[in-house]
Short mmCIF file of C-alpha atoms in Angstrom, two decimals:
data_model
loop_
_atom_site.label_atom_id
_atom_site.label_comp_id
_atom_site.label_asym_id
_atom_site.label_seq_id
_atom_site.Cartn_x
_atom_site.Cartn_y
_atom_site.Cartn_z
CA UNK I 1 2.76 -21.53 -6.64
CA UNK I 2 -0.60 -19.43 -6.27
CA UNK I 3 -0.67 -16.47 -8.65
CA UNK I 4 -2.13 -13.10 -7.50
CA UNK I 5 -1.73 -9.85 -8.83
CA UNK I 6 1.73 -8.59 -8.18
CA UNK I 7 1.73 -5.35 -9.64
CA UNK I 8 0.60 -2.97 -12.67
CA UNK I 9 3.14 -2.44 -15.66
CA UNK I 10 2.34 1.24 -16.66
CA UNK I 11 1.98 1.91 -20.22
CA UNK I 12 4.05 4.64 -21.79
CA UNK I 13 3.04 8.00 -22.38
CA UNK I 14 4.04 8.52 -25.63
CA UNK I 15 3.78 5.02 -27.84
CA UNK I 16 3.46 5.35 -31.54
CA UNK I 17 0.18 4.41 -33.17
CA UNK I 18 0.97 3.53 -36.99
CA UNK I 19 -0.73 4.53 -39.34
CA UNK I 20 -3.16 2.40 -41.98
CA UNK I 21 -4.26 -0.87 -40.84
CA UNK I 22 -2.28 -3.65 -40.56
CA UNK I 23 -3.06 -7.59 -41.60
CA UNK I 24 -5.71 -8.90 -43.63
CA UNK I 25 -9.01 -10.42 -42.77
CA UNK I 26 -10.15 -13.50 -44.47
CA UNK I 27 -13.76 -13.18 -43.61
CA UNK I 28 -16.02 -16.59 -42.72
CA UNK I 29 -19.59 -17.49 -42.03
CA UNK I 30 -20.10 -18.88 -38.83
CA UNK I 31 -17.78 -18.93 -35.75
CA UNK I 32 -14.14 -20.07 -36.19
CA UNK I 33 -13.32 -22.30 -32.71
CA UNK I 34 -9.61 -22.75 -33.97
CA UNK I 35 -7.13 -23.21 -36.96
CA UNK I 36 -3.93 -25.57 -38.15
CA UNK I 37 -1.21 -24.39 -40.58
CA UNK I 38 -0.02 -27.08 -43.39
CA UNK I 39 2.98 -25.53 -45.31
CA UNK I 40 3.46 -28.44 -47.24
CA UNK I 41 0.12 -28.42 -48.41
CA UNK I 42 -0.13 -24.30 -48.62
CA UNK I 43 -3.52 -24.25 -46.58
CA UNK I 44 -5.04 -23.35 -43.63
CA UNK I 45 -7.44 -25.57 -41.41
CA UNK I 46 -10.23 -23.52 -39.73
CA UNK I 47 -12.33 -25.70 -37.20
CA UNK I 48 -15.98 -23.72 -37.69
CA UNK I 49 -17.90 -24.25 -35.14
CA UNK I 50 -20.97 -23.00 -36.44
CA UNK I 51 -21.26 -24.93 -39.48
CA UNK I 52 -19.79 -27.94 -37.83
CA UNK I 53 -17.16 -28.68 -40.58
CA UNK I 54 -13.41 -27.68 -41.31
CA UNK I 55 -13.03 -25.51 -43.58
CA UNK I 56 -9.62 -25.48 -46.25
CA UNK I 57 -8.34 -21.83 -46.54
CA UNK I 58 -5.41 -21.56 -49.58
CA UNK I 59 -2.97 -19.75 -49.32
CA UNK I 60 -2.46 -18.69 -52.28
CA UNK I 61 -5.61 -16.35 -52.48
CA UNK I 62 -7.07 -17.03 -48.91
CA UNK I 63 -10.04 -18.57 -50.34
CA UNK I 64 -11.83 -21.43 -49.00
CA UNK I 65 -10.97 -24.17 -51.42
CA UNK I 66 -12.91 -27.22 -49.77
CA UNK I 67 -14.49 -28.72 -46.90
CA UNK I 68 -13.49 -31.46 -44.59
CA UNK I 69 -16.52 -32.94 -42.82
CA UNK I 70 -16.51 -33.97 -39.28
CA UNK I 71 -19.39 -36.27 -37.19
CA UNK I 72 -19.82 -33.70 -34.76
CA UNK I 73 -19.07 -30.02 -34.52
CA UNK I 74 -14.76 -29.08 -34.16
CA UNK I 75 -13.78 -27.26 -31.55
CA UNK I 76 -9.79 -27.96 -31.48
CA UNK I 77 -7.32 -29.03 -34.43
CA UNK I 78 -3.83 -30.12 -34.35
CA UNK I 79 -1.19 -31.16 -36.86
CA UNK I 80 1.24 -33.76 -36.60
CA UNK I 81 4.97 -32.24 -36.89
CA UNK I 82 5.02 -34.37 -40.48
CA UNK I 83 1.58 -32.56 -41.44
CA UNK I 84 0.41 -35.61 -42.53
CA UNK I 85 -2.10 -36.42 -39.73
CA UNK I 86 -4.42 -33.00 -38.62
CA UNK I 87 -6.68 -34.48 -35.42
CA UNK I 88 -10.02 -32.31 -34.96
CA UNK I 89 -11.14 -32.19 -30.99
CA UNK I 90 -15.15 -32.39 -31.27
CA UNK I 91 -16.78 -30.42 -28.57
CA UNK I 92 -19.46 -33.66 -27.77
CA UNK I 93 -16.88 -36.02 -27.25
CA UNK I 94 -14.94 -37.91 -29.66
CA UNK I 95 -11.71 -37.06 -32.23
CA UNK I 96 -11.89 -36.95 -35.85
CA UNK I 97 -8.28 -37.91 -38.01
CA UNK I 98 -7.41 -37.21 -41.09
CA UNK I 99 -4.28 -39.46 -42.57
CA UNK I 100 -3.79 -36.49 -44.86
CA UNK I 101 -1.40 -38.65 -47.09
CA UNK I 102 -3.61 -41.62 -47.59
CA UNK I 103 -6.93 -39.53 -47.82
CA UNK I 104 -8.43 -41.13 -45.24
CA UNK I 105 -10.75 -40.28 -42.29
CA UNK I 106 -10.91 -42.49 -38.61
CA UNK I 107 -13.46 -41.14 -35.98
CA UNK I 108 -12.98 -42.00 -32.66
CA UNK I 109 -16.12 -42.15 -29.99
CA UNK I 110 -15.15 -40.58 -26.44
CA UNK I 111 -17.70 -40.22 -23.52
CA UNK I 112 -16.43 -36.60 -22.65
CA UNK I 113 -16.16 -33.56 -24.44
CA UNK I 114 -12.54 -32.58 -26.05
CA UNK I 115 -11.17 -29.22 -24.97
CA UNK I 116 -7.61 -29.47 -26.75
CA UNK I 117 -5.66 -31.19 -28.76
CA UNK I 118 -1.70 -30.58 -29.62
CA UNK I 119 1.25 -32.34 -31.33
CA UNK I 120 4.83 -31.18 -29.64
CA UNK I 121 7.83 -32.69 -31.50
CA UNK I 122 7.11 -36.64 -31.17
CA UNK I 123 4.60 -38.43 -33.12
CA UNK I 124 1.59 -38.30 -30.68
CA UNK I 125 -0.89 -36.09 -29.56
CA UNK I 126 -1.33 -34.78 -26.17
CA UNK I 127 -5.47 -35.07 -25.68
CA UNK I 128 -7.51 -32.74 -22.86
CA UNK I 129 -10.98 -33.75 -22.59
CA UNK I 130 -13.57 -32.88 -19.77
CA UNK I 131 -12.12 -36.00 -17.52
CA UNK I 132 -8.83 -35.84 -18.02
CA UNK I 133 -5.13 -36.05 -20.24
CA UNK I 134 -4.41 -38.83 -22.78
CA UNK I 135 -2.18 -39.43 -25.23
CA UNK I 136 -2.80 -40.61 -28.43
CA UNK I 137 -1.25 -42.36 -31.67
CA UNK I 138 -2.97 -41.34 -34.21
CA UNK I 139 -1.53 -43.87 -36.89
CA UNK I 140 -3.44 -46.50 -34.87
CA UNK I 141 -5.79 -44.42 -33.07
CA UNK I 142 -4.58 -46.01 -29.31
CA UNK I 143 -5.28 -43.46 -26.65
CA UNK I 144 -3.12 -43.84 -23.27
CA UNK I 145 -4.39 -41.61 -20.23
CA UNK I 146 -2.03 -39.52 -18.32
CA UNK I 147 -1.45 -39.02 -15.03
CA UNK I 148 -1.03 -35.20 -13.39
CA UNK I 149 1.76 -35.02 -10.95
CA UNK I 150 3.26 -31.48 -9.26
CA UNK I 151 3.69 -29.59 -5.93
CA UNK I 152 1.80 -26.31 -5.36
CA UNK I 153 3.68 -24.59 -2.12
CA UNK I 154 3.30 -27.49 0.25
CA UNK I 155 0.98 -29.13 -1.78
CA UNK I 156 1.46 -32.55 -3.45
CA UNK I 157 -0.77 -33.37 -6.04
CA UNK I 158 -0.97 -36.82 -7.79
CA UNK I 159 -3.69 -37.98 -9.84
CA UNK I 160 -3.87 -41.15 -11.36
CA UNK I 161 -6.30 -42.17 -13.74
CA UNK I 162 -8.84 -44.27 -13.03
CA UNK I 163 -8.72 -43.91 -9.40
CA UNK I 164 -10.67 -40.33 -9.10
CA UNK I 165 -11.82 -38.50 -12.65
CA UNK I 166 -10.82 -34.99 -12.53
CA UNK I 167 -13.30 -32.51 -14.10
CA UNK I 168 -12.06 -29.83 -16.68
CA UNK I 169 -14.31 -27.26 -17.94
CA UNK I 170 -11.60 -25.02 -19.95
CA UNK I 171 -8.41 -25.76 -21.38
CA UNK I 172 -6.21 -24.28 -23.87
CA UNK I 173 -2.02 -25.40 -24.94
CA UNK I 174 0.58 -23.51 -26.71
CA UNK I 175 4.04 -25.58 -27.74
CA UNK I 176 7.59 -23.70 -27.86
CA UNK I 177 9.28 -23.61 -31.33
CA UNK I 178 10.89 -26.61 -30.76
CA UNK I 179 7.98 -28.63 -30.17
CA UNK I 180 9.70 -29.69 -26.48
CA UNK I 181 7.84 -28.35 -24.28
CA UNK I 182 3.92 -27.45 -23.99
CA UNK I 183 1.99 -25.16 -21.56
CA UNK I 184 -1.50 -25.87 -20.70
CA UNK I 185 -4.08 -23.13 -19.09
CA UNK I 186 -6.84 -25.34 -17.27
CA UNK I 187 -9.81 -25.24 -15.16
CA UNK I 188 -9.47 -27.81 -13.06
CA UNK I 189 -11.90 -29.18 -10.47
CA UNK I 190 -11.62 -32.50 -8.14
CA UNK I 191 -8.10 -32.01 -7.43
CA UNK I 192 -6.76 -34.43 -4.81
CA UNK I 193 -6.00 -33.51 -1.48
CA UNK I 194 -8.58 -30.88 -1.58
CA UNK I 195 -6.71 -28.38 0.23
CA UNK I 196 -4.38 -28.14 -3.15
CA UNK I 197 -7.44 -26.53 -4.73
CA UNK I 198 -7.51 -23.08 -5.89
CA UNK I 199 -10.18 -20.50 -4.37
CA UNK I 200 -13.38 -20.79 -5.94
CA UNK I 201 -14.58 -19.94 -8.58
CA UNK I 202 -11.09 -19.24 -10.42
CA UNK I 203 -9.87 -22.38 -10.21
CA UNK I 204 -7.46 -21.89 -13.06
CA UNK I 205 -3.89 -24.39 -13.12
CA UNK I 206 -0.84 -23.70 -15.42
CA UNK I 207 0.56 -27.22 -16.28
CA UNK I 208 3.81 -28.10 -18.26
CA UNK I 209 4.60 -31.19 -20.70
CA UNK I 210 7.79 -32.82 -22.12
CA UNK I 211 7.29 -35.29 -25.05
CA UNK I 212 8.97 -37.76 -22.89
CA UNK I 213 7.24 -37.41 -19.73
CA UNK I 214 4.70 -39.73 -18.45
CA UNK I 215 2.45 -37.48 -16.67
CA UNK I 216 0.94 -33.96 -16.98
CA UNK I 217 3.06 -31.90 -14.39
CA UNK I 218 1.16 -29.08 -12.74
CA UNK I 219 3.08 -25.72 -12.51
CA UNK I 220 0.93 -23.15 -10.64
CA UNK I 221 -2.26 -22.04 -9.78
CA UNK I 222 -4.91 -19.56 -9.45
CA UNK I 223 -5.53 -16.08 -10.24
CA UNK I 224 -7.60 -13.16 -10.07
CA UNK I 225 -8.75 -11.39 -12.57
CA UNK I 226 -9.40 -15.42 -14.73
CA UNK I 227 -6.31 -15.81 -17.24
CA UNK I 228 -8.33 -14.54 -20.04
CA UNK I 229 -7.97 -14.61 -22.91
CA UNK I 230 -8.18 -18.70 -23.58
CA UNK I 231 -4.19 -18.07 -25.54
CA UNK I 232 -1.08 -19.70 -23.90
CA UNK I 233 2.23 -18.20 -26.23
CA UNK I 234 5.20 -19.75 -25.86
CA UNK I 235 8.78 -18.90 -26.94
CA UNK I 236 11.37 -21.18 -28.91
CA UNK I 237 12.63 -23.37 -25.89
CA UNK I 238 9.91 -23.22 -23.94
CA UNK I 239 12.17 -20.86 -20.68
CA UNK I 240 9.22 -18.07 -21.45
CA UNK I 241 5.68 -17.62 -22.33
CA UNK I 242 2.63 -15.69 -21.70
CA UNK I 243 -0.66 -17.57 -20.23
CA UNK I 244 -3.66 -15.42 -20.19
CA UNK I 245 -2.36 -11.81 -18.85
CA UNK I 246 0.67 -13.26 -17.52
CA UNK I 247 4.25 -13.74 -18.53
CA UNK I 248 5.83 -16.11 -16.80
CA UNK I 249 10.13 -17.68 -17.28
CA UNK I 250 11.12 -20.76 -15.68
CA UNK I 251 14.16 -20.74 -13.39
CA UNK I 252 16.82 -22.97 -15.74
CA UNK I 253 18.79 -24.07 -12.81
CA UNK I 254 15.69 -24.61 -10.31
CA UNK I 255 12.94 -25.34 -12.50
CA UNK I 256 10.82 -22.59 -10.53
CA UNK I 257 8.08 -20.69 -12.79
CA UNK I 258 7.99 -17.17 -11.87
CA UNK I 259 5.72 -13.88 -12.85
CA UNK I 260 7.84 -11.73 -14.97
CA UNK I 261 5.46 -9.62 -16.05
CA UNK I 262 1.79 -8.73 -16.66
CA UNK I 263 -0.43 -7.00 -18.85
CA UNK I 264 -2.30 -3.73 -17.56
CA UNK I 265 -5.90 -3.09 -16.77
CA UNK I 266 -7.12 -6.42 -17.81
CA UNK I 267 -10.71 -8.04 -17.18
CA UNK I 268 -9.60 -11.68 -17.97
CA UNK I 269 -12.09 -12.44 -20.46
CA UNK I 270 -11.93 -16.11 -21.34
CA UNK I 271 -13.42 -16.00 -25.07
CA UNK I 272 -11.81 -12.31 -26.31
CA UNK I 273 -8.21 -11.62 -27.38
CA UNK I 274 -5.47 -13.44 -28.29
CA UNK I 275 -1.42 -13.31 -28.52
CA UNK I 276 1.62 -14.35 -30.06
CA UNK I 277 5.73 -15.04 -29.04
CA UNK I 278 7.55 -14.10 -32.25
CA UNK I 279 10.91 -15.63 -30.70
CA UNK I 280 12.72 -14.07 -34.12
CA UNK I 281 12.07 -10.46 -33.52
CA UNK I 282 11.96 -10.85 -30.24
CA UNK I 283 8.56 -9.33 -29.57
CA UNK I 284 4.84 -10.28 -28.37
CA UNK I 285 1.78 -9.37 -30.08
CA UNK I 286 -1.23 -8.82 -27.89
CA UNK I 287 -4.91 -7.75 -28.42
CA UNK I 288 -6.56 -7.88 -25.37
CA UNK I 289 -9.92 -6.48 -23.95
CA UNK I 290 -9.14 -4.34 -21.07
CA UNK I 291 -11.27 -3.28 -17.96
CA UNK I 292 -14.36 -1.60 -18.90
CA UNK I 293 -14.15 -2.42 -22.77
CA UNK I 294 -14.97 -5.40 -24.89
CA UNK I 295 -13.75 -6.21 -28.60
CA UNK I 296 -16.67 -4.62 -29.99
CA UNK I 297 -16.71 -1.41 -28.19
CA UNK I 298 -13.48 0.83 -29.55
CA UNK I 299 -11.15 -0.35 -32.93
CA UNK I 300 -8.72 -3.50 -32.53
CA UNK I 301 -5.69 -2.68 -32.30
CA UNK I 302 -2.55 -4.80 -31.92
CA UNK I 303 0.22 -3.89 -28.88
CA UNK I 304 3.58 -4.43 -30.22
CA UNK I 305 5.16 -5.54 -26.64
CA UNK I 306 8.82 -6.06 -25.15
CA UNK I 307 9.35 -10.03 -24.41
CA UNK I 308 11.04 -9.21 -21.27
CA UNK I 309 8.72 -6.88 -19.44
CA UNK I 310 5.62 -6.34 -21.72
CA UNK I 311 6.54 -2.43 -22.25
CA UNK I 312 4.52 -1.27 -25.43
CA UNK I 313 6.67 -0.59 -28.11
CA UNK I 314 4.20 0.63 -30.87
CA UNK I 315 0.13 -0.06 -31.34
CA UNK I 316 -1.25 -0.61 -34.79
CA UNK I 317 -4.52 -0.95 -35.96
CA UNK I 318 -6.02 -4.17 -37.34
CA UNK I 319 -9.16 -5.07 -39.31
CA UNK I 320 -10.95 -7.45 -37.23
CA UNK I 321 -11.17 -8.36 -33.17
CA UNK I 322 -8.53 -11.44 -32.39
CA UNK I 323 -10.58 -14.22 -30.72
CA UNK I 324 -8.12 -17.09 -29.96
CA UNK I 325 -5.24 -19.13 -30.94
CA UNK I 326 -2.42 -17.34 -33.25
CA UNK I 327 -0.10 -19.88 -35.65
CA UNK I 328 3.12 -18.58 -37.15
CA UNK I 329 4.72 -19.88 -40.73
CA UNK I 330 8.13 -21.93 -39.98
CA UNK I 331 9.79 -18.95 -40.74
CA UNK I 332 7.78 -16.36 -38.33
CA UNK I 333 7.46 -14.21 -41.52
CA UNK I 334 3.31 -14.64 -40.90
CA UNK I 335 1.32 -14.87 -38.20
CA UNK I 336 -2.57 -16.33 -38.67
CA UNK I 337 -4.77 -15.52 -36.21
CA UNK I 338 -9.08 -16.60 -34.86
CA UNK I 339 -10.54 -13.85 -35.57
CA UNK I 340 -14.33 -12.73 -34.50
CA UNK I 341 -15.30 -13.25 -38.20
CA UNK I 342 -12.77 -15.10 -39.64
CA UNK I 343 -9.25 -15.60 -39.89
CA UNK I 344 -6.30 -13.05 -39.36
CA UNK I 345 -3.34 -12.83 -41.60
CA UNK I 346 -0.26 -10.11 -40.82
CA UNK I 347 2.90 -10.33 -43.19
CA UNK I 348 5.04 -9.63 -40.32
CA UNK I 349 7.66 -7.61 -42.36
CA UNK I 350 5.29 -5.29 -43.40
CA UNK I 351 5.06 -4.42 -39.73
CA UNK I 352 8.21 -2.52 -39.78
CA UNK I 353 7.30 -0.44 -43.13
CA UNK I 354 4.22 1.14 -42.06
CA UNK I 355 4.15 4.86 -41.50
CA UNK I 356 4.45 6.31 -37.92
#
């Protein structure tokens, strides 16, 4: 499947922009690469990349209460589904675990810089790096490498490792709710035959993962505008989610991924914006820079969106630029947030309470 642009959703003429300013900022020195939620701990993980440590957020009183120290600087952080392992992607090459429970640290060298890490619902993590997929246990710290299998059009791609190392400059993964299913946005280069290769230079490849799969199946490819921002959002059983600008469903009795939807006016900005799937409430939150703007240049503000078709129900101000992944509590009553300078809170139902 190559992905162009299909068509523009207009925005209403007359949405509601609430007043005050909604969610919190929970402001940070240095730049925050990404965050992990542990409920049973109350804190927040936030990888900084800046400072090249992970810093402990409470949640409480959204104050950093420690530090957890890494070899090299964190870029990516995942938490096992038991939140007692949280594995810390370092941007040199290499993974950093924490055995929460036992307070106790393994590092583990790699030769290629780690773009994403994610747990879905069974006890290992799914591992991109520059050179490929692996999947790792992080009791014992074995890593297994993954194979990427799919069909774009008529296009059959296989990829085993070993035999020819892909190169990946970009990746980012969202999970569904119920930890089955997890999307992957990737820049992919070396792809075998090379006719299965995107157009240069957005060479940009929506893959899909099952915890029981044994490779890394590729979904679709390609677009224009890139699918900025680096955010993939995912609903609770993994039939819906937005990569980039796009909302895609998959076809339940054909297993075809289709464009449902996209957002307007976009300029596919890799490193601004950010969105969520709040599956409960059935609605998506989006900040994203749009054509001719950047984060910086006009207030944030937050689109309150339609699941189905991305209509804007209502905008609302909030205090700081989003600048990557979003987290929800097990209950979807918060949503946490990168944030340019920190780390976004919003008590989601406050949403409803502000004044129009």
């Amino acid at each position: 499947m190559t992905l162009r642009r299909l068509f523009w959703l207009p925005l209403a003429l007359a949405i509601p922009l609430l007043g005050g300013t909604f969610g919190r900022l929970v402001p940070m020195r240095g730049t925050i690469a990404d965050i992990a939620l542990d409920e049973r701990r109350q804190v927040l993980y936030a990888a900084n990349f800046t400072a090249g440590r992970i810093e402990v957020v409470s949640l409480s009183d959204y104050k950093v209460k420690s530090v957890l120290l890494t070899p090299e600087t964190p870029s990516t952080l995942a938490l096992s589904p038991d939140q007692r392992f949280l594995v810390a992607g370092l941007f040199l090459g290499g993974l950093t675990i924490f055995d929460l429970d036992a307070d106790q640290r393994r590092d583990l060298a790699m030769p290629s810089n780690v773009l994403a890490v994610v747990f879905a619902a069974g006890p290992q993590a799914l591992v991109v790096t520059r050179t490929g997929f692996y999947l790792l246990d992080p009791l014992t710290g074995n890593m297994v490498a993954m194979p990427i299998s799919g069909s774009l059009g008529s296009c059959q791609i296989a990829v085993d490792p070993g035999v020819k190392p892909v190169d990946i400059s970009g990746a980012t993964v969202g999970v569904s709710g119920d930890g089955q299913t997890v999307y992957m946005l990737a820049r992919i280069e070396n792809i075998e035959p090379p006719t299965c290769e995107p157009s240069s230079p957005d060479r940009f490849y929506l893959l899909q993962y099952h915890p029981l799969d044994t490779s890394v199946r590729i979904t679709a490819s390609q677009s224009k505008p890139p699918l900025g921002p680096r955010v993939v959002s995912v609903d609770r059983d993994g039939r819906n989610y937005l990569a980039g600008w796009l909302l895609f469903s998959e076809d339940p009795d054909t297993g075809i991924h289709f464009v449902r939807a996209q957002l307007p006016n976009i300029n596919g900005v890799y490193a601004l914006g950010g969105h969520a799937y709040d599956y409960r409430r059935n609605r998506i939150y989006a900040q994203v820079p749009v054509l001719n703007n950047t984060a910086t240049s006009a207030p944030p503000v937050l689109h309150v969106m339609d699941t189905d078709n991305l209509a804007v129900r209502e905008i609302v101000k909030i205090p700081n630029p989003i600048a990557g992944r979003t987290l929800f509590t097990a209950d979807l009553n918060y949503m946490f947030a990168v944030a340019e300078s920190g780390v976004l809170v919003f008590p989601l139902d406050e949403l409803d309470t502000l004044p129009r």
